[in-house]
Short mmCIF file of C-alpha atoms in Angstrom, two decimals:
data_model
loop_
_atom_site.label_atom_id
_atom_site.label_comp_id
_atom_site.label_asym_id
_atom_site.label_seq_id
_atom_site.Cartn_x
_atom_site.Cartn_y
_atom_site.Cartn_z
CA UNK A 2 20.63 60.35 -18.50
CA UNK A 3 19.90 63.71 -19.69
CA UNK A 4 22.25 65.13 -16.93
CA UNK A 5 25.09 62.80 -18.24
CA UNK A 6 24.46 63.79 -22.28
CA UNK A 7 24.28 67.69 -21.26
CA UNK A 8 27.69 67.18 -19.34
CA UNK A 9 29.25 65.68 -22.53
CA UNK A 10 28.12 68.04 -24.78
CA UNK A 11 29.98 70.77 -22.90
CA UNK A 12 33.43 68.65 -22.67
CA UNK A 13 32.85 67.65 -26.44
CA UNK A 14 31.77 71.72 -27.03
CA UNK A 15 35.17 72.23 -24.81
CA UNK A 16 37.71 69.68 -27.43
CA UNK A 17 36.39 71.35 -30.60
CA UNK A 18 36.91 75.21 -29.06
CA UNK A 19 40.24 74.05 -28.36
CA UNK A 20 40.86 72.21 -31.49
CA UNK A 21 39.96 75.10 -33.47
CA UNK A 22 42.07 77.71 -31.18
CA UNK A 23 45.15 75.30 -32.06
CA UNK A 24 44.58 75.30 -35.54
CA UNK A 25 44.05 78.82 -35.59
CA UNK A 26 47.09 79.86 -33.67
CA UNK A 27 49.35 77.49 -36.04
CA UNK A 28 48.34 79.58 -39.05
CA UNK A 29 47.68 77.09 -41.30
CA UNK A 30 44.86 77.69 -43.26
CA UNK A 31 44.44 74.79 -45.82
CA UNK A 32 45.29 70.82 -45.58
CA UNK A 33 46.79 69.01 -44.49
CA UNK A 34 46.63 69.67 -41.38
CA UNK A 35 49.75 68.02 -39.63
CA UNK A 36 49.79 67.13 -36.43
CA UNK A 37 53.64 67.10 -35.99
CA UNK A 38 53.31 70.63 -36.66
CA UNK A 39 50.62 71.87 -34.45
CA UNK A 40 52.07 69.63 -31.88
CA UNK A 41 54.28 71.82 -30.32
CA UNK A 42 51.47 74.43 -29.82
CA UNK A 43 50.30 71.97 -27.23
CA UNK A 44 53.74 72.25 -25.80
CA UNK A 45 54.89 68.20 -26.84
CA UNK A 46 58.70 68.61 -27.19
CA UNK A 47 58.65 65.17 -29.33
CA UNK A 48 57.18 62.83 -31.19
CA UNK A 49 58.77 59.50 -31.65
CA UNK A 50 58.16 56.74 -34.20
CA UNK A 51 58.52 53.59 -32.01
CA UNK A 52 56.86 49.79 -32.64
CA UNK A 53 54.75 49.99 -29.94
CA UNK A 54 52.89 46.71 -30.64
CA UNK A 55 48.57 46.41 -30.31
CA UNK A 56 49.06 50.86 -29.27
CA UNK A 57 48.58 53.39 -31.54
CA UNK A 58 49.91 56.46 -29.61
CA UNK A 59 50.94 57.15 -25.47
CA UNK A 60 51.23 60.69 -24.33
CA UNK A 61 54.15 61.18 -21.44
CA UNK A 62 54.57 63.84 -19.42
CA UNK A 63 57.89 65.31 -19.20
CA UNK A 64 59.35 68.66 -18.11
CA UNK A 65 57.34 71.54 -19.28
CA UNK A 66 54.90 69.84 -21.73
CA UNK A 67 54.73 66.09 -23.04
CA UNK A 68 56.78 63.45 -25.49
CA UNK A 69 53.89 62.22 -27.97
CA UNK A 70 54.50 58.56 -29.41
CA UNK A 71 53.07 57.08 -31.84
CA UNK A 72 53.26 53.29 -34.01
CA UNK A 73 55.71 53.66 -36.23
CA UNK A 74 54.02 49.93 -37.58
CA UNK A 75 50.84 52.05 -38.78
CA UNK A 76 50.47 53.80 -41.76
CA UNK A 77 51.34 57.36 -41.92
CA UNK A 78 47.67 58.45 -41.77
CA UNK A 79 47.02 56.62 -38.52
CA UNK A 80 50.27 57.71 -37.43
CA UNK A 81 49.03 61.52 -37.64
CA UNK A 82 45.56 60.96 -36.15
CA UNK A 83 46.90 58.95 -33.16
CA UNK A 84 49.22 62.34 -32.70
CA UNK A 85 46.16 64.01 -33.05
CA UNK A 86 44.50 62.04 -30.17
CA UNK A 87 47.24 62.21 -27.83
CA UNK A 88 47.23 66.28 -28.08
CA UNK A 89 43.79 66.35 -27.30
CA UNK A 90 44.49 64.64 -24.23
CA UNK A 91 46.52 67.42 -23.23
CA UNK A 92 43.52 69.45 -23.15
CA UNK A 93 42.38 67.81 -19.88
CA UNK A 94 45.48 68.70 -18.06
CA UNK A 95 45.16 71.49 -17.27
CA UNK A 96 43.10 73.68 -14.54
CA UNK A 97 40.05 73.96 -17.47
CA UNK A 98 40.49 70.70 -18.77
CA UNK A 99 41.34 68.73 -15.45
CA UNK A 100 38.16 70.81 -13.64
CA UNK A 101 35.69 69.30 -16.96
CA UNK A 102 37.01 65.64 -16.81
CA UNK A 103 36.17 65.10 -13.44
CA UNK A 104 32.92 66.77 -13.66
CA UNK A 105 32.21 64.25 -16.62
CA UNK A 106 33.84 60.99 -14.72
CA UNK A 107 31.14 62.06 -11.96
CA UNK A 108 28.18 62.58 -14.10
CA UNK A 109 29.28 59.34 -16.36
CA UNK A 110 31.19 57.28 -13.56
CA UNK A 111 35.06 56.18 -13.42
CA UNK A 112 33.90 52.99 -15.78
CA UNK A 113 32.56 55.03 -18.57
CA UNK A 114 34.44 57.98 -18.46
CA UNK A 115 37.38 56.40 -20.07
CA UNK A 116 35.61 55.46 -23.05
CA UNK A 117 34.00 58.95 -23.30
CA UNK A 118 37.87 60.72 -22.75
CA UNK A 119 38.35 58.65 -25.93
CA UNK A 120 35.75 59.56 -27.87
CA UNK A 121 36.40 63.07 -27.21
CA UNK A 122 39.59 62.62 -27.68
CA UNK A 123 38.76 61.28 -31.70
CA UNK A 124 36.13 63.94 -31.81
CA UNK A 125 38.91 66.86 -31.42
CA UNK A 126 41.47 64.64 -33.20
CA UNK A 127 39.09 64.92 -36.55
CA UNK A 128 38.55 68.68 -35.61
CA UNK A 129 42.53 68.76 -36.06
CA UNK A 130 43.04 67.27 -39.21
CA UNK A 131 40.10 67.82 -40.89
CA UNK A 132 38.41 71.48 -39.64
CA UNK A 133 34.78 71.15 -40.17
CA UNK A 134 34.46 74.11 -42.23
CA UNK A 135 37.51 74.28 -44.14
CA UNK A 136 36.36 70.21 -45.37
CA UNK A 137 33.17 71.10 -45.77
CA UNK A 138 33.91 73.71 -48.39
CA UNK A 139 36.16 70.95 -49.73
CA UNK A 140 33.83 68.12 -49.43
CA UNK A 141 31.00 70.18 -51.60
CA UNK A 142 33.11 70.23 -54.51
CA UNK A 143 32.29 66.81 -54.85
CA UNK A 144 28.68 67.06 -53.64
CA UNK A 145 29.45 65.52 -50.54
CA UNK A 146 29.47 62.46 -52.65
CA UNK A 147 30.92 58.83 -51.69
CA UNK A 148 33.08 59.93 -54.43
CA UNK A 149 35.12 62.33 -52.11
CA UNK A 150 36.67 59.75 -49.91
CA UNK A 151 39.49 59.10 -51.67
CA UNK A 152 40.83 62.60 -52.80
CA UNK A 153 40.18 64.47 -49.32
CA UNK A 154 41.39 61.78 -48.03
CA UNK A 155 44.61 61.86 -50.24
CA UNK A 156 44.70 66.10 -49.71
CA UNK A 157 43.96 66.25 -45.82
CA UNK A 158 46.66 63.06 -45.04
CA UNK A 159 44.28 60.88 -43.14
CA UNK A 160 42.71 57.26 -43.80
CA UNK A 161 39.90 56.38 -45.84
CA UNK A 162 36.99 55.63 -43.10
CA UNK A 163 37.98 59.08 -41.41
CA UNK A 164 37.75 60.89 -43.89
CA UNK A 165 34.04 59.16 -44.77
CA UNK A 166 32.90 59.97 -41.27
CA UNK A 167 34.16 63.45 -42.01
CA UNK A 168 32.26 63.23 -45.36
CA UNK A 169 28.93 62.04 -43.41
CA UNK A 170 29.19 64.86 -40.43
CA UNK A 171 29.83 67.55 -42.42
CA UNK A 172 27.18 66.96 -45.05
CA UNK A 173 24.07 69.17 -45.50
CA UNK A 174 21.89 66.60 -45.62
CA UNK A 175 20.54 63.41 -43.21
CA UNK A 176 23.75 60.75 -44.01
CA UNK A 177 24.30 57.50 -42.67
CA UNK A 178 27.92 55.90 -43.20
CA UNK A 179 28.52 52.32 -42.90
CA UNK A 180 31.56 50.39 -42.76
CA UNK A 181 31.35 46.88 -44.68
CA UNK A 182 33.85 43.96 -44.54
CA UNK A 183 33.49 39.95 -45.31
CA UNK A 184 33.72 37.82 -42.26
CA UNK A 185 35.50 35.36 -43.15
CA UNK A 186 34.80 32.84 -40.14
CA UNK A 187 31.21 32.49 -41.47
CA UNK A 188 30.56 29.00 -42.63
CA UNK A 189 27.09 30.56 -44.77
CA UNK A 190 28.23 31.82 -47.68
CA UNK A 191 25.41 34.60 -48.12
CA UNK A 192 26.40 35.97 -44.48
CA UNK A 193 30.11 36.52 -45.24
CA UNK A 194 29.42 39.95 -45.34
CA UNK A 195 28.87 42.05 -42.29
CA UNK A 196 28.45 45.37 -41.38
CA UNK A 197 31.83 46.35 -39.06
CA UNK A 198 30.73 49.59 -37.99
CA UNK A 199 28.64 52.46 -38.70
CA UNK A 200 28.22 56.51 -38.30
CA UNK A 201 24.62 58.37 -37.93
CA UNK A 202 23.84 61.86 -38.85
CA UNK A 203 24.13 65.22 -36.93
CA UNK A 204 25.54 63.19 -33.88
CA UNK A 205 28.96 64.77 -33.20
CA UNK A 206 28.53 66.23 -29.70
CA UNK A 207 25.49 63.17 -29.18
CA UNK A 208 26.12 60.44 -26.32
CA UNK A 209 24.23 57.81 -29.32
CA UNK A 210 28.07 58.57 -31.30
CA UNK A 211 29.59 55.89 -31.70
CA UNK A 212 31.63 55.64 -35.23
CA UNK A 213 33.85 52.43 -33.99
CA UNK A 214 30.98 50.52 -32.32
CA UNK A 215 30.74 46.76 -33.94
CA UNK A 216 27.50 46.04 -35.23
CA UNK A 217 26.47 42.92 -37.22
CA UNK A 218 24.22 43.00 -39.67
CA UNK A 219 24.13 40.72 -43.07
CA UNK A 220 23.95 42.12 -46.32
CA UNK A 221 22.46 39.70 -49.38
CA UNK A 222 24.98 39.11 -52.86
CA UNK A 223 21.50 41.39 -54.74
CA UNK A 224 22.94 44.49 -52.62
CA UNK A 225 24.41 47.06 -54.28
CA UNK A 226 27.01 47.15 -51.54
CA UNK A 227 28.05 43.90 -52.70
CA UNK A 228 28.02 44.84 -55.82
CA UNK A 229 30.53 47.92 -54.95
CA UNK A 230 32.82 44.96 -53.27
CA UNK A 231 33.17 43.38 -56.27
CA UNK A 232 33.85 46.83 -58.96
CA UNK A 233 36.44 49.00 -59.18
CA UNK A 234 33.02 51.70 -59.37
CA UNK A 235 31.14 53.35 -57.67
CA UNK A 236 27.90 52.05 -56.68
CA UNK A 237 24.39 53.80 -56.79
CA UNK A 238 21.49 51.83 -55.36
CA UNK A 239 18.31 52.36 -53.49
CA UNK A 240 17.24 49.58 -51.09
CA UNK A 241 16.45 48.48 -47.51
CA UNK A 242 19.49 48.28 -44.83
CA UNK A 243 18.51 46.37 -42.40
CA UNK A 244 21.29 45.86 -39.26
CA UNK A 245 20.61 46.35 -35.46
CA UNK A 246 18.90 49.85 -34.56
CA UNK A 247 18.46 51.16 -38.37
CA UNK A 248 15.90 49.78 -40.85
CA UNK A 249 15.09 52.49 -43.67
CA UNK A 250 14.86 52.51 -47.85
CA UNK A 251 17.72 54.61 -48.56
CA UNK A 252 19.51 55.79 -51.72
CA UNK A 253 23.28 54.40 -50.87
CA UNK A 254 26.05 54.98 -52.80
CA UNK A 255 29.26 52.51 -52.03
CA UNK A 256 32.78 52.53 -53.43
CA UNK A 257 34.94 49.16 -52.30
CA UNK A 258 38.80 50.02 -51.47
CA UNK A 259 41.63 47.97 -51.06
CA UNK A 260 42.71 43.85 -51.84
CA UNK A 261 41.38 41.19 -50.51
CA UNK A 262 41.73 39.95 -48.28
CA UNK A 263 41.66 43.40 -46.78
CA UNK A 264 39.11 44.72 -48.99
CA UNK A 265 36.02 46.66 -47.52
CA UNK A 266 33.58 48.91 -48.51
CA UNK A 267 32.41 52.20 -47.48
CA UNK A 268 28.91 53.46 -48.25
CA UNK A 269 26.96 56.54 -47.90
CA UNK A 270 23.25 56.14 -47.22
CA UNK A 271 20.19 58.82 -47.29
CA UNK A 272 17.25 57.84 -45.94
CA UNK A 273 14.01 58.63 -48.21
#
């Protein structure tokens, strides 16, 4: 185990030197960040906007460098982190990259390593768009507050929920994000809402990662995160979150976004 989380950390140490090399060599020094323009740094002659049904982005090889697509159903956000992704899949095609992936499929096996290349693949993707230090310096002008999400999200051109995991990893202090959305299948009313998916602190090059995991967890109508589903405010509260593999008093603050029925809500949580 130890041997397979050491071997990650160098591939994920590997997609954020590259990441930042790209960024560096495009000259842009302030958001956003597009990924049709760094593209052709990784030598992708084209990007095309094509309906590519339940995909968000394929990377084909062609002669002398790749044709990038991406879901031309998605927003323009996604559309520009799926780019993202697929150019950090270049990464591992080459002697470097190719040598690294196979040493990780090894230490991981052939089952797991394709949900790692993904994860790295996000990880670098976020180093793209949203260069750690560069939205940090942006994030504290808003105290790393819940109350950035929506204007770095609005300056750096990517969704909502990445740009609160951003938020979370690049904050100073021990930050939890969580991901909150009503279930509508449940036939209890008081367990319509469900954590969808959460983020932990400080684990960016960690194995225990896992921003787009499912978890289930029920939150009670007293909760200040229901609360924040229900105002166009944001919400301050300290209480108890209780949901699989987490159970600590934390002041949370929680901002809702979106209609229903497509309404969710996005907290930030310090544990006390």
């Amino acid at each position: 185990m130890n041997n397979s989380i050491s071997v990650y950390n160098e591939a994920a140490a590997f997609v954020l030197d590259r990441a930042r090399r790209l960024v560096e060599q495009s000259g842009i020094d302030k958001p956003p960040f597009l990924s049709e323009l760094l593209a052709p740094l990784a030598d992708v002659k084209r990007i095309a906007h094509e309906d590519l049904g339940e995909i968000s982005g394929l990377l084909l090889p062609v002669e002398n460098g790749f044709i990038v697509k991406v879901n031309s159903r998605h927003s323009k956000e996604r559309q520009n982190f799926s780019c993202a992704h697929e150019i950090v899949h270049t990464f591992f095609l080459d002697d470097a990259g190719n040598k690294l992936a196979k040493k990780v499929e090894v230490s991981a096996g052939r089952r797991r390593w394709r949900n790692i290349l993904e994860k790295l693949c996000d990880l670098g993707a976020s180093e793209i768009l949203m260069p750690f230090w560069i939205f940090r310096s942006y994030a504290s002008k808003y105290q790393f507050s819940i109350g950035a999400v929506r204007p770095l999200a609005n300056v750096f051109q990517v969704s909502l929920p990445s740009a609160a995991i951003r938020i979370k990893e690049v904050n100073p202090d021990p930050c939890y994000m969580f991901f909150w959305k009503l279930n509508p299948m449940s036939e209890v009313a008081n367990t319509k809402f469900e954590l969808n998916w959460s983020s932990g602190p400080n684990t960016r090059l960690s194995t225990q990662d896992r921003p787009f995991l499912p978890i289930k967890g029920i939150r009670d109508k007293g909760s200040g995160i229901w609360a924040a589903y229900h105002s166009e405010d944001i919400i301050y509260s300290e209480e108890c979150i209780k949901v699989p593999g987490f159970k600590q008093f934390c002041k949370v603050q929680s901002q809702g976004f979106g209609r229903p029925p497509y309404r969710y809500v996005i907290s930030l949580a310090f544990p006390q």
